Amino acid sequence: MLTKVYNNRATLLISCPEKPGIISIVTNFLLEHKANVVHFDQHTTDPQAGVFFMRIEFDLENFASSFEKLEQDLHVLARDFSLDWQLSSSEKRKRMAIFVSKADHCLMELIWRWKSNEIQVDIPLVISNHPDLKEEVESYGIPFYHIPISKETKEQAEQKTLELLKGKVDFIVLARYMQILSPNFISKYPNKIINIHHSFLPAFVGANPYVRAFNRGVKLIGATAHYVTNDLDEGPIIEQDVQRINHRYTAEGLKTAGRHVERRVLAEAVSWHVEDKVLVHGNKTIVFT
Amino acid sequence: MLTKVYNNRATLLISCPEKPGIISIVTNFLLEHKANVVHFDQHTTDPQAGVFFMRIEFDLENFASSFEKLEQDLHVLARDFSLDWQLSSSEKRKRMAIFVSKADHCLMELIWRWKSNEIQVDIPLVISNHPDLKEEVESYGIPFYHIPISKETKEQAEQKTLELLKGKVDFIVLARYMQILSPNFISKYPNKIINIHHSFLPAFVGANPYVRAFNRGVKLIGATAHYVTNDLDEGPIIEQDVQRINHRYTAEGLKTAGRHVERRVLAEAVSWHVEDKVLVHGNKTIVFT
Amino acid sequence: MLTKVYNNRATLLISCPEKPGIISIVTNFLLEHKANVVHFDQHTTDPQAGVFFMRIEFDLENFASSFEKLEQDLHVLARDFSLDWQLSSSEKRKRMAIFVSKADHCLMELIWRWKSNEIQVDIPLVISNHPDLKEEVESYGIPFYHIPISKETKEQAEQKTLELLKGKVDFIVLARYMQILSPNFISKYPNKIINIHHSFLPAFVGANPYVRAFNRGVKLIGATAHYVTNDLDEGPIIEQDVQRINHRYTAEGLKTAGRHVERRVLAEAVSWHVEDKVLVHGNKTIVFT
Amino acid sequence: MLTKVYNNRATLLISCPEKPGIISIVTNFLLEHKANVVHFDQHTTDPQAGVFFMRIEFDLENFASSFEKLEQDLHVLARDFSLDWQLSSSEKRKRMAIFVSKADHCLMELIWRWKSNEIQVDIPLVISNHPDLKEEVESYGIPFYHIPISKETKEQAEQKTLELLKGKVDFIVLARYMQILSPNFISKYPNKIINIHHSFLPAFVGANPYVRAFNRGVKLIGATAHYVTNDLDEGPIIEQDVQRINHRYTAEGLKTAGRHVERRVLAEAVSWHVEDKVLVHGNKTIVFT
């Protein structure tokens, strides 16, 4: 939500077992490469023996050549100090595929924020198991692929989808996509598939959360954006929010009200993913907002 | 939260199967008794064949005699039209027992709001299965009873508790009371026992919700005030609220942060109960705030 | 947000000086007309000598003829008891004009909620002092009129606008319309023009609220939807909401973040206006949500 | 709110004009002193030519001697690199004076959080211009001083107050203290006096904010905790929050509802101040939560 295009900006994510001096090591490295640190975030699960996480946003002069050199040297540094790392550049926009079914609210929210340059990605394609949103998507100049799925054709359909995506996208957003992805599919995009679940997880795991929320008589409904893993609705949570309701809301009314929480929560989570603000640690996330 | 003492105010709650003209019938009745309506709230689960709920707050002149007459005539009206009803008077404060264990935050919130006249009740006694809070409670002039409970003595302890309460209290608040009441006990106070559960129900039903919230990596923690029924953590929800947290919170930190949501949510629910704003419908509540 | 089309539903708004029995009078009247009350809301500024407000949503059988009869008789009732009233029917959708300048976020939110049938209005036209959004608006089949305004042409431009609107619209939404309407224009649509101000009024009345919020170092930014009166930014507030920010937000970042509050707050206010849930009392509103 | 006592923990705050390598310089320094970084937060107002802010929480072995050495060497480092700095140790609790008048809600919130060890300070004294809260304060073993103030005696009263405080306190909290401090008094405690204002500043600057909020018809009321400067209600904002209200609230009802926001906002601000999470930059704050 804070994004602005900077021509010479890079973001470095690092995680490693906690070790003395790790901040000095990395900041000295950046200093040697004449990086000008803009934002620095850090987290440790335990200062004695935990896992260390770091996000550094920095500017470089002579960006193209400096960035290349820094990236090369980073391989060496990472090897020497056993760092997991990820380096991204403001010059290279992430590529996002959107999967939808029939509901358009999450899709439209993402498209609107993309059009208004708030979420700075490329959208090479939208894929759906229904044809309903074809015209709407194509009106924005985005290719739309209709890949129907039935129990019998699921494997084939996923295969076809993977081929479409191959080499074209960096991550996938399930914008109320009403199909469960297979473990094989998920394994191709680990922590790269973001789903929006229409409840405040872990409440109402599974189907029909609004009907169940209505029956339980809750006073707040919610939505949860999370990375997709093989355990349905159990992946690392990126963002959650709620909306107050009252006895006047029908089950249908909850659904309508919930749409606004869903699109807000999903769009925030996507923004943070795009801006490399989310680090995954086991089944949890560190989000440097 | 909006309470102010009015010397001549009464509140009438009515529920009945939906029937044509029910509002007219009741408001005509009140008009005949010279009641001046101040607040009128209504809800129906289905205008064709649902259940109808109504709350009317009204002023009466010559309060003592008018109120008595109105109450008598209400019996007749209720019989004729099959109304469930409850009538209360600003002249007669509700009497609230508080059950606690060792944690004092919910207790102190209730006492503070009671002292500042925000929750207008009498507190005839506080009962605890631990002696820890005795001095604190007694310093406010409230009698404190320590009734220890073990598996073996549970039945006896509950019996003793019921005797202490008998004729003395109108409702009970479990302010982080770490004991499960028996069906026999609950049956004596149907929809008259308010509990605070330290999670956003139905998420984390049961024990240790903060530890489980920490492990699940949720981004909001919550609290739920509900009436106690025989199904643990399943009674009608009165109020819920949440608090944003992040990756820096330890399980212990969640607990600390959660205390503030708990006392806020419980105090609101108690206020509404005291002001006759909560009507129960099956396992849900209608709250006229 | 709770809207659903009911073919036989009407809504009656009433305000009058507080008088004994007013609820009975009106509900008896509705009963005689075989109206089945679905929602009943009431408010009084002072039960002794204040102003009384009422909103009743009801169903009618044989809608067309019953509604006509009820409306006729209402004239008589209103005269006898000095009631201000407004009666609307689910059969007749309100007609909403949208005024915009260059920013599209509020416009698009309204269009999206209109398309998804969440805000049930007709949109006969969009008017703008800039041509920028023409294509976007027309792609939804909504007529777009570009009426440029300069100091010199303001009177003429307003005249032209009034002619375009005449007989075609019931209310107007200023969806980030960057022009100040003249008293003459406003007098034609009293309490029928809704504006969105990009601050938490009365903080930052006037221009550039986000820059001023940034300079003041506030921790929350907000937006306010209000009816337009001759006193700039001083009209009756319909809805407000806020969003938490922190020191990392630039003035530009506040603006971006604020857009989401703006569209949410404006859309809610418009929904409530459409559903006849907002009653104006002097410079304040009663909103029966 | 996350506080826990650590016996060997220190916190270092640094601000300086932005310069290349400042993070490396400081983290190398800490590494040399065998400090184990636990939390690291950073902010810059402009990576090219702004002001740089840093907060580092770290553990030291052999705390007493290590801390002393580190503090000595820090003087040299700060001189060499023109750093403003502040170093605090978990071994030395901050000392907080509370100023009150008649309302006890903010006072009691602070005392409750202090007693439950959530705000880890010492409270050497409470000072009031009224005697009303004497007994309540003393029941917690905290010395209470009644220093009445009138126009004529103000200078003397402040002088007496300053003498009482001298050498005894590190910061002051105005917990609904209904007196304006003189510039002379404020100059003794720059950015060390925290006030709670009962509105969402800058809305309703000055007196009677709740009455004015009622008259303006706002839909949310708020509270603001800020450092006290000579410009009334204009000091750096530390924290703000709001509470939704509706047309049913009287001006008195707003006041009652507002008390809960006030005590929550003030307690948060005090917590952050105690934990050295607030840095002042001109008239704004950076809060590392």
Short mmCIF file of C-alpha atoms in Angstrom, two decimals, chain B:
data_model
loop_
_atom_site.label_atom_id
_atom_site.label_comp_id
_atom_site.label_asym_id
_atom_site.label_seq_id
_atom_site.Cartn_x
_atom_site.Cartn_y
_atom_site.Cartn_z
CA MET B 1 -22.25 2.09 28.90
CA LEU B 2 -25.03 4.59 28.42
CA THR B 3 -26.69 3.96 31.74
CA LYS B 4 -27.94 6.74 33.92
CA VAL B 5 -30.27 6.33 36.83
CA TYR B 6 -33.82 7.29 36.00
CA ASN B 7 -36.20 7.07 38.90
CA ASN B 8 -39.27 6.34 36.89
CA ARG B 9 -38.05 4.11 34.11
CA ALA B 10 -39.03 0.56 33.24
CA THR B 11 -37.93 -1.86 30.56
CA LEU B 12 -40.14 -4.46 28.96
CA LEU B 13 -38.80 -7.38 26.94
CA ILE B 14 -41.21 -9.44 24.87
CA SER B 15 -40.81 -12.40 22.58
CA CYS B 16 -43.53 -14.37 20.86
CA PRO B 17 -44.31 -16.14 17.62
CA GLU B 18 -44.67 -13.54 14.89
CA LYS B 19 -48.29 -12.38 14.62
CA PRO B 20 -49.98 -9.42 12.88
CA GLY B 21 -50.39 -6.30 14.92
CA ILE B 22 -48.24 -7.33 17.83
CA ILE B 23 -46.52 -3.92 17.94
CA SER B 24 -49.87 -2.14 18.04
CA ILE B 25 -51.17 -4.41 20.75
CA VAL B 26 -48.24 -3.72 23.02
CA THR B 27 -47.89 -0.01 22.32
CA ASN B 28 -51.61 0.51 22.79
CA PHE B 29 -51.33 -1.30 26.09
CA LEU B 30 -48.49 0.98 27.16
CA LEU B 31 -50.38 4.07 26.01
CA GLU B 32 -53.36 3.06 28.14
CA HIS B 33 -51.03 2.86 31.10
CA LYS B 34 -49.68 6.32 30.30
CA ALA B 35 -46.21 4.99 29.60
CA ASN B 36 -43.97 7.41 27.75
CA VAL B 37 -41.82 5.38 25.34
CA VAL B 38 -38.14 6.37 25.35
CA HIS B 39 -36.49 3.58 23.37
CA PHE B 40 -38.17 1.03 21.18
CA ASP B 41 -36.32 -1.85 19.53
CA GLN B 42 -37.71 -4.70 17.53
CA HIS B 43 -36.49 -7.73 15.63
CA THR B 44 -38.13 -10.59 13.81
CA THR B 45 -36.40 -13.71 12.55
CA ASP B 46 -38.94 -13.88 9.72
CA PRO B 47 -41.84 -11.47 9.17
CA GLN B 48 -44.08 -14.32 7.95
CA ALA B 49 -43.60 -17.04 10.50
CA GLY B 50 -40.64 -16.26 12.69
CA VAL B 51 -40.11 -15.22 16.26
CA PHE B 52 -40.74 -11.62 17.25
CA PHE B 53 -38.57 -9.76 19.77
CA MET B 54 -39.20 -6.38 21.30
CA ARG B 55 -37.56 -4.16 23.90
CA ILE B 56 -39.31 -1.05 25.15
CA GLU B 57 -37.88 1.40 27.63
CA PHE B 58 -40.46 3.79 29.02
CA ASP B 59 -41.12 6.32 31.75
CA LEU B 60 -44.10 6.25 34.10
CA GLU B 61 -45.55 8.95 36.28
CA ASN B 62 -46.45 8.00 39.84
CA PHE B 63 -44.01 5.24 39.28
CA ALA B 64 -44.65 2.92 42.21
CA SER B 65 -48.38 2.53 41.72
CA SER B 66 -48.33 2.76 37.93
CA PHE B 67 -45.68 0.11 37.66
CA GLU B 68 -47.57 -2.29 39.89
CA LYS B 69 -50.78 -1.86 37.90
CA LEU B 70 -48.95 -2.27 34.59
CA GLU B 71 -47.27 -5.43 35.78
CA GLN B 72 -50.58 -6.95 36.87
CA ASP B 73 -52.29 -6.15 33.58
CA LEU B 74 -49.30 -7.47 31.67
CA HIS B 75 -50.01 -10.94 33.03
CA VAL B 76 -53.42 -10.82 31.38
CA LEU B 77 -52.11 -9.41 28.11
CA ALA B 78 -49.37 -12.01 27.97
CA ARG B 79 -51.83 -14.82 28.53
CA ASP B 80 -54.19 -13.55 25.85
CA PHE B 81 -51.46 -13.19 23.26
CA SER B 82 -49.00 -15.90 24.35
CA LEU B 83 -46.17 -13.51 25.07
CA ASP B 84 -42.96 -14.35 26.88
CA TRP B 85 -42.06 -11.25 28.83
CA GLN B 86 -39.80 -9.74 31.38
CA LEU B 87 -40.34 -6.42 33.10
CA SER B 88 -37.73 -4.57 35.08
CA SER B 89 -37.67 -1.31 36.93
CA SER B 90 -34.95 1.26 37.43
CA GLU B 91 -35.95 1.26 41.09
CA LYS B 92 -34.70 -2.25 41.59
CA ARG B 93 -31.05 -2.88 40.83
CA LYS B 94 -30.02 -6.31 39.61
CA ARG B 95 -27.81 -8.32 41.96
CA MET B 96 -24.64 -9.79 40.46
CA ALA B 97 -22.40 -12.50 41.89
CA ILE B 98 -18.86 -12.69 40.53
CA PHE B 99 -16.95 -15.98 40.43
CA VAL B 100 -13.16 -15.73 40.12
CA SER B 101 -10.06 -17.86 40.45
CA LYS B 102 -6.64 -16.21 40.59
CA ALA B 103 -6.54 -13.70 37.73
CA ASP B 104 -7.94 -10.35 38.78
CA HIS B 105 -8.19 -8.36 35.55
CA CYS B 106 -11.85 -9.12 34.68
CA LEU B 107 -12.88 -8.81 38.31
CA MET B 108 -11.20 -5.42 38.70
CA GLU B 109 -12.75 -4.11 35.49
CA LEU B 110 -16.21 -5.01 36.74
CA ILE B 111 -15.54 -3.52 40.15
CA TRP B 112 -14.17 -0.33 38.64
CA ARG B 113 -17.22 0.10 36.39
CA TRP B 114 -19.49 -0.69 39.33
CA LYS B 115 -17.76 1.86 41.57
CA SER B 116 -17.92 4.54 38.89
CA ASN B 117 -21.63 3.79 38.53
CA GLU B 118 -21.26 2.70 34.95
CA ILE B 119 -22.62 -0.77 35.66
CA GLN B 120 -25.53 -0.19 38.00
CA VAL B 121 -25.84 -3.38 40.01
CA ASP B 122 -25.42 -4.57 43.54
CA ILE B 123 -22.61 -7.05 44.16
CA PRO B 124 -23.70 -9.09 47.17
CA LEU B 125 -20.70 -11.40 46.99
CA VAL B 126 -17.65 -12.69 45.17
CA ILE B 127 -16.93 -16.43 45.25
CA SER B 128 -13.59 -18.01 44.46
CA ASN B 129 -12.01 -21.44 44.46
CA HIS B 130 -8.80 -19.73 45.58
CA PRO B 131 -8.17 -17.35 48.50
CA ASP B 132 -5.83 -15.04 46.56
CA LEU B 133 -8.19 -12.17 45.80
CA LYS B 134 -9.87 -12.04 49.21
CA GLU B 135 -8.19 -8.89 50.46
CA GLU B 136 -8.62 -7.02 47.20
CA VAL B 137 -12.35 -7.78 47.04
CA GLU B 138 -13.01 -7.01 50.69
CA SER B 139 -11.27 -3.65 50.40
CA TYR B 140 -14.28 -2.58 48.32
CA GLY B 141 -16.67 -3.73 51.05
CA ILE B 142 -17.79 -6.76 49.06
CA PRO B 143 -18.09 -10.09 50.92
CA PHE B 144 -15.67 -12.73 49.62
CA TYR B 145 -16.19 -16.46 49.97
CA HIS B 146 -13.46 -18.98 49.40
CA ILE B 147 -14.95 -22.30 48.32
CA PRO B 148 -12.17 -24.68 47.25
CA ILE B 149 -13.07 -27.28 44.66
CA SER B 150 -11.51 -30.64 43.93
CA LYS B 151 -12.85 -33.51 41.88
CA GLU B 152 -14.08 -35.18 45.05
CA THR B 153 -15.67 -32.12 46.63
CA LYS B 154 -17.17 -30.59 43.52
CA GLU B 155 -20.76 -31.58 44.22
CA GLN B 156 -20.58 -30.39 47.81
CA ALA B 157 -18.87 -27.17 46.80
CA GLU B 158 -21.53 -26.39 44.24
CA GLN B 159 -24.22 -27.16 46.80
CA LYS B 160 -22.62 -24.77 49.24
CA THR B 161 -22.33 -22.14 46.52
CA LEU B 162 -26.00 -22.48 45.58
CA GLU B 163 -26.98 -21.98 49.20
CA LEU B 164 -24.88 -18.85 49.42
CA LEU B 165 -26.50 -17.45 46.29
CA LYS B 166 -30.05 -18.44 47.10
CA GLY B 167 -32.38 -15.46 47.02
CA LYS B 168 -29.44 -13.11 46.90
CA VAL B 169 -28.47 -12.78 43.24
CA ASP B 170 -30.11 -12.34 39.87
CA PHE B 171 -27.19 -13.38 37.70
CA ILE B 172 -23.63 -14.66 37.86
CA VAL B 173 -20.49 -13.53 36.06
CA LEU B 174 -17.62 -15.94 35.59
CA ALA B 175 -14.71 -13.51 35.53
CA ARG B 176 -12.00 -15.99 34.45
CA TYR B 177 -13.37 -18.65 36.81
CA MET B 178 -11.36 -21.77 36.07
CA GLN B 179 -13.99 -24.37 36.94
CA ILE B 180 -16.66 -26.04 34.83
CA LEU B 181 -20.12 -25.73 36.35
CA SER B 182 -22.30 -28.85 36.47
CA PRO B 183 -25.55 -29.13 34.47
CA ASN B 184 -27.40 -29.11 37.77
CA PHE B 185 -25.88 -25.78 38.75
CA ILE B 186 -26.45 -24.23 35.33
CA SER B 187 -30.10 -25.32 35.32
CA LYS B 188 -30.68 -23.06 38.33
CA TYR B 189 -29.57 -19.97 36.36
CA PRO B 190 -30.64 -20.43 32.73
CA ASN B 191 -29.23 -17.62 30.57
CA LYS B 192 -28.20 -15.94 33.80
CA ILE B 193 -24.53 -16.98 33.86
CA ILE B 194 -22.11 -14.95 31.73
CA ASN B 195 -18.68 -16.36 30.94
CA ILE B 196 -15.67 -14.79 29.25
CA HIS B 197 -13.74 -17.11 26.97
CA HIS B 198 -10.25 -15.98 26.04
CA SER B 199 -10.52 -16.62 22.31
CA PHE B 200 -12.54 -15.55 19.33
CA LEU B 201 -15.00 -18.45 19.48
CA PRO B 202 -15.46 -20.84 17.78
CA ALA B 203 -11.72 -20.60 17.15
CA PHE B 204 -9.69 -22.30 19.88
CA VAL B 205 -12.59 -23.85 21.77
CA GLY B 206 -11.30 -25.40 24.99
CA ALA B 207 -8.11 -24.93 26.93
CA ASN B 208 -5.02 -22.80 26.34
CA PRO B 209 -6.35 -20.66 23.50
CA TYR B 210 -3.43 -18.21 23.58
CA VAL B 211 -0.83 -20.93 23.18
CA ARG B 212 -2.80 -22.40 20.33
CA ALA B 213 -3.30 -18.99 18.73
CA PHE B 214 0.45 -18.46 18.95
CA ASN B 215 1.16 -21.83 17.36
CA ARG B 216 -1.35 -21.26 14.57
CA GLY B 217 0.17 -17.87 13.78
CA VAL B 218 -3.06 -15.86 13.79
CA LYS B 219 -2.86 -12.11 13.24
CA LEU B 220 -5.69 -11.17 15.60
CA ILE B 221 -6.59 -12.54 19.00
CA GLY B 222 -10.02 -12.20 20.52
CA ALA B 223 -12.35 -12.77 23.42
CA THR B 224 -15.95 -13.92 23.63
CA ALA B 225 -18.59 -13.28 26.30
CA HIS B 226 -21.41 -15.83 26.25
CA TYR B 227 -24.16 -17.31 28.36
CA VAL B 228 -23.19 -20.61 29.92
CA THR B 229 -24.97 -23.76 28.78
CA ASN B 230 -24.18 -27.42 29.27
CA ASP B 231 -22.20 -27.47 26.05
CA LEU B 232 -18.84 -26.06 26.98
CA ASP B 233 -17.95 -22.86 25.06
CA GLU B 234 -21.08 -23.33 22.94
CA GLY B 235 -23.58 -21.04 24.65
CA PRO B 236 -25.20 -17.96 23.07
CA ILE B 237 -22.56 -15.34 22.24
CA ILE B 238 -23.26 -11.88 23.66
CA GLU B 239 -20.18 -9.98 22.52
CA GLN B 240 -16.81 -10.52 20.83
CA ASP B 241 -13.88 -8.36 19.98
CA VAL B 242 -10.34 -8.73 18.69
CA GLN B 243 -6.93 -7.16 18.99
CA ARG B 244 -4.25 -7.04 16.31
CA ILE B 245 -0.97 -8.76 17.14
CA ASN B 246 2.17 -9.52 15.17
CA HIS B 247 5.13 -11.87 14.98
CA ARG B 248 6.87 -10.13 17.89
CA TYR B 249 4.33 -11.41 20.40
CA THR B 250 5.29 -14.50 22.34
CA ALA B 251 2.61 -16.86 23.64
CA GLU B 252 3.03 -15.05 26.96
CA GLY B 253 2.68 -11.71 25.17
CA LEU B 254 -0.59 -12.83 23.61
CA LYS B 255 -1.91 -13.63 27.05
CA THR B 256 -0.98 -10.19 28.34
CA ALA B 257 -2.47 -8.42 25.34
CA GLY B 258 -5.54 -10.60 25.51
CA ARG B 259 -6.38 -9.57 29.04
CA HIS B 260 -7.44 -6.14 27.84
CA VAL B 261 -9.79 -7.56 25.22
CA GLU B 262 -11.22 -9.95 27.79
CA ARG B 263 -12.08 -7.28 30.32
CA ARG B 264 -13.52 -4.94 27.68
CA VAL B 265 -15.68 -7.66 26.12
CA LEU B 266 -16.90 -9.03 29.44
CA ALA B 267 -17.73 -5.59 30.83
CA GLU B 268 -19.74 -4.68 27.72
CA ALA B 269 -21.68 -7.94 27.86
CA VAL B 270 -22.44 -7.46 31.55
CA SER B 271 -23.59 -3.86 30.92
CA TRP B 272 -25.97 -5.02 28.22
CA HIS B 273 -27.31 -7.82 30.38
CA VAL B 274 -27.89 -5.41 33.25
CA GLU B 275 -29.68 -2.98 30.95
CA ASP B 276 -31.93 -5.77 29.59
CA LYS B 277 -30.54 -5.35 26.11
CA VAL B 278 -29.83 -9.02 25.45
CA LEU B 279 -32.53 -11.46 24.36
CA VAL B 280 -31.74 -15.12 23.81
CA HIS B 281 -33.10 -17.01 20.83
CA GLY B 282 -32.04 -20.63 20.79
CA ASN B 283 -28.27 -20.56 20.75
CA LYS B 284 -28.01 -16.96 19.59
CA THR B 285 -28.61 -13.54 21.04
CA ILE B 286 -30.35 -10.43 19.88
CA VAL B 287 -28.53 -7.44 21.36
CA PHE B 288 -30.29 -4.09 21.14
CA THR B 289 -27.38 -1.67 21.57
#
